[in-house]
Amino acid sequence: YGFIGRFLVIGAAAVSVLVATRHDWKQLWHPFSVATLLVGFYAAIHALFISPYPLVSLLKLGAWIATVFSLFHAWYGLESPRRRQVADLLYWCLTAIAVASVFYVGKTPGYELNRFGFQGVLNHPNGFGITMALLGAWSFGRMLESKRLAVVSAGVLVLVVWMILLSKCRTAG
């Protein structure tokens, strides 16, 4: 029954965003929101006519749409200084995951799931690899936007590339 918690969190986030934007319905029709709905509509048609399990596909699609809407509108609703603070917090939390994972390299817990791909402190090599790929792209972007030498971001990027190679996650590469 653990999956129920995921849907409760997604539903609570969606309701929270709807309540927060109740006075500004135009915000809900942002071009990104319309694009999300169009992709969702296409995926729903696909699920109904092609998928072998249309109800499962529609449930996943509903969760995806609610998640994308909630994340986008929660982010869009932040003021610029607060948005920067949250972005920095997320970046350093992802960096902490990478640094903490270094201590599991070559040890059994770091390869617990399949004994082949490195999962670090996360529970699956693919999830770890994709997370590190996101952090790597973010670090590279920080290096490009920095006006001075971004040594820390470069160090994080090198660490992340190493972690991606260890994870053996094809999606991350």
PDB file of C-alpha atoms in Angstrom, residues 36-136:
ATOM      1  CA  THR A  36       1.212  19.981 -20.703  1.00  0.00           C
ATOM      2  CA  LEU A  37      -2.515  19.505 -21.311  1.00  0.00           C
ATOM      3  CA  LEU A  38      -1.952  18.886 -25.014  1.00  0.00           C
ATOM      4  CA  VAL A  39       0.709  16.256 -24.304  1.00  0.00           C
ATOM      5  CA  GLY A  40      -1.614  14.732 -21.717  1.00  0.00           C
ATOM      6  CA  PHE A  41      -4.501  14.659 -24.193  1.00  0.00           C
ATOM      7  CA  TYR A  42      -2.327  12.908 -26.776  1.00  0.00           C
ATOM      8  CA  ALA A  43      -1.116  10.394 -24.182  1.00  0.00           C
ATOM      9  CA  ALA A  44      -4.716   9.749 -23.059  1.00  0.00           C
ATOM     10  CA  ILE A  45      -5.787   8.992 -26.621  1.00  0.00           C
ATOM     11  CA  HIS A  46      -2.788   6.677 -26.943  1.00  0.00           C
ATOM     12  CA  ALA A  47      -3.636   4.977 -23.637  1.00  0.00           C
ATOM     13  CA  LEU A  48      -7.266   4.417 -24.618  1.00  0.00           C
ATOM     14  CA  PHE A  49      -6.652   3.021 -28.095  1.00  0.00           C
ATOM     15  CA  ILE A  50      -3.183   1.426 -28.026  1.00  0.00           C
ATOM     16  CA  SER A  51      -2.142   0.590 -24.475  1.00  0.00           C
ATOM     17  CA  PRO A  52      -2.799  -2.975 -23.291  1.00  0.00           C
ATOM     18  CA  TYR A  53      -3.645  -1.570 -19.835  1.00  0.00           C
ATOM     19  CA  PRO A  54      -5.491   1.703 -20.456  1.00  0.00           C
ATOM     20  CA  LEU A  55      -6.611   2.266 -16.847  1.00  0.00           C
ATOM     21  CA  VAL A  56      -3.074   1.926 -15.522  1.00  0.00           C
ATOM     22  CA  SER A  57      -1.824   4.272 -18.239  1.00  0.00           C
ATOM     23  CA  LEU A  58      -4.534   6.833 -17.445  1.00  0.00           C
ATOM     24  CA  LEU A  59      -3.763   6.665 -13.720  1.00  0.00           C
ATOM     25  CA  LYS A  60      -0.068   7.253 -14.396  1.00  0.00           C
ATOM     26  CA  LEU A  61      -0.959  10.035 -16.810  1.00  0.00           C
ATOM     27  CA  GLY A  62      -3.157  11.733 -14.216  1.00  0.00           C
ATOM     28  CA  ALA A  63      -0.330  11.553 -11.681  1.00  0.00           C
ATOM     29  CA  TRP A  64       2.115  12.948 -14.242  1.00  0.00           C
ATOM     30  CA  ILE A  65      -0.144  15.864 -15.209  1.00  0.00           C
ATOM     31  CA  ALA A  66      -0.886  16.718 -11.572  1.00  0.00           C
ATOM     32  CA  THR A  67       2.824  16.567 -10.719  1.00  0.00           C
ATOM     33  CA  VAL A  68       3.927  18.734 -13.649  1.00  0.00           C
ATOM     34  CA  PHE A  69       1.196  21.296 -12.980  1.00  0.00           C
ATOM     35  CA  SER A  70       1.965  21.406  -9.266  1.00  0.00           C
ATOM     36  CA  LEU A  71       5.713  21.755  -9.712  1.00  0.00           C
ATOM     37  CA  PHE A  72       5.442  24.364 -12.438  1.00  0.00           C
ATOM     38  CA  HIS A  73       2.867  26.545 -10.708  1.00  0.00           C
ATOM     39  CA  ALA A  74       4.538  26.254  -7.304  1.00  0.00           C
ATOM     40  CA  TRP A  75       7.836  27.335  -8.920  1.00  0.00           C
ATOM     41  CA  TYR A  76       6.148  30.016 -11.034  1.00  0.00           C
ATOM     42  CA  GLY A  77       4.434  31.385  -7.919  1.00  0.00           C
ATOM     43  CA  LEU A  78       7.700  32.069  -6.094  1.00  0.00           C
ATOM     44  CA  GLU A  79       9.197  35.519  -6.182  1.00  0.00           C
ATOM     45  CA  SER A  80      12.637  35.788  -7.785  1.00  0.00           C
ATOM     46  CA  PRO A  81      14.823  35.954  -4.626  1.00  0.00           C
ATOM     47  CA  ARG A  82      12.955  33.037  -3.044  1.00  0.00           C
ATOM     48  CA  ARG A  83      13.173  31.066  -6.296  1.00  0.00           C
ATOM     49  CA  ARG A  84      16.951  31.520  -6.273  1.00  0.00           C
ATOM     50  CA  GLN A  85      17.152  30.343  -2.648  1.00  0.00           C
ATOM     51  CA  VAL A  86      15.111  27.223  -3.418  1.00  0.00           C
ATOM     52  CA  ALA A  87      17.201  26.500  -6.524  1.00  0.00           C
ATOM     53  CA  ASP A  88      20.428  26.794  -4.517  1.00  0.00           C
ATOM     54  CA  LEU A  89      19.007  24.523  -1.807  1.00  0.00           C
ATOM     55  CA  LEU A  90      18.050  21.897  -4.400  1.00  0.00           C
ATOM     56  CA  TYR A  91      21.469  22.112  -6.047  1.00  0.00           C
ATOM     57  CA  TRP A  92      23.311  21.617  -2.770  1.00  0.00           C
ATOM     58  CA  CYS A  93      21.004  18.769  -1.709  1.00  0.00           C
ATOM     59  CA  LEU A  94      21.758  16.958  -4.976  1.00  0.00           C
ATOM     60  CA  THR A  95      25.451  17.675  -4.450  1.00  0.00           C
ATOM     61  CA  ALA A  96      25.193  16.193  -0.948  1.00  0.00           C
ATOM     62  CA  ILE A  97      23.722  13.020  -2.469  1.00  0.00           C
ATOM     63  CA  ALA A  98      26.724  12.794  -4.823  1.00  0.00           C
ATOM     64  CA  VAL A  99      29.264  13.431  -2.048  1.00  0.00           C
ATOM     65  CA  ALA A 100      27.594  10.996   0.369  1.00  0.00           C
ATOM     66  CA  SER A 101      27.583   8.357  -2.366  1.00  0.00           C
ATOM     67  CA  VAL A 102      31.380   8.530  -2.671  1.00  0.00           C
ATOM     68  CA  PHE A 103      31.612   6.640   0.628  1.00  0.00           C
ATOM     69  CA  TYR A 104      29.733   3.689  -0.927  1.00  0.00           C
ATOM     70  CA  VAL A 105      31.991   3.258  -3.967  1.00  0.00           C
ATOM     71  CA  GLY A 106      33.407  -0.268  -3.969  1.00  0.00           C
ATOM     72  CA  LYS A 107      31.300  -1.325  -0.986  1.00  0.00           C
ATOM     73  CA  THR A 108      28.343  -3.728  -1.028  1.00  0.00           C
ATOM     74  CA  PRO A 109      25.601  -1.216  -0.038  1.00  0.00           C
ATOM     75  CA  GLY A 110      26.471   0.927  -3.047  1.00  0.00           C
ATOM     76  CA  TYR A 111      25.662  -1.966  -5.383  1.00  0.00           C
ATOM     77  CA  GLU A 112      22.858  -3.527  -3.329  1.00  0.00           C
ATOM     78  CA  LEU A 113      20.132  -3.799  -5.969  1.00  0.00           C
ATOM     79  CA  ASN A 114      21.819  -5.583  -8.855  1.00  0.00           C
ATOM     80  CA  ARG A 115      25.499  -5.970  -7.831  1.00  0.00           C
ATOM     81  CA  PHE A 116      26.452  -4.357 -11.151  1.00  0.00           C
ATOM     82  CA  GLY A 117      25.431  -0.688 -11.361  1.00  0.00           C
ATOM     83  CA  PHE A 118      26.308   1.774  -8.615  1.00  0.00           C
ATOM     84  CA  GLN A 119      23.264   3.151  -6.836  1.00  0.00           C
ATOM     85  CA  GLY A 120      25.000   5.320  -4.269  1.00  0.00           C
ATOM     86  CA  VAL A 121      22.714   6.387  -1.434  1.00  0.00           C
ATOM     87  CA  LEU A 122      19.619   6.035  -3.628  1.00  0.00           C
ATOM     88  CA  ASN A 123      17.681   2.815  -4.168  1.00  0.00           C
ATOM     89  CA  HIS A 124      18.340   2.096  -7.867  1.00  0.00           C
ATOM     90  CA  PRO A 125      21.239   2.630 -10.285  1.00  0.00           C
ATOM     91  CA  ASN A 126      18.954   4.142 -12.948  1.00  0.00           C
ATOM     92  CA  GLY A 127      17.464   6.647 -10.528  1.00  0.00           C
ATOM     93  CA  PHE A 128      20.932   7.495  -9.264  1.00  0.00           C
ATOM     94  CA  GLY A 129      22.338   7.892 -12.772  1.00  0.00           C
ATOM     95  CA  ILE A 130      19.521  10.172 -13.894  1.00  0.00           C
ATOM     96  CA  THR A 131      19.820  12.243 -10.712  1.00  0.00           C
ATOM     97  CA  MET A 132      23.549  12.640 -11.311  1.00  0.00           C
ATOM     98  CA  ALA A 133      22.905  13.567 -14.970  1.00  0.00           C
ATOM     99  CA  LEU A 134      20.553  16.323 -13.812  1.00  0.00           C
ATOM    100  CA  LEU A 135      23.165  17.558 -11.344  1.00  0.00           C
ATOM    101  CA  GLY A 136      25.842  17.408 -14.043  1.00  0.00           C
TER     102      GLY A 136
END
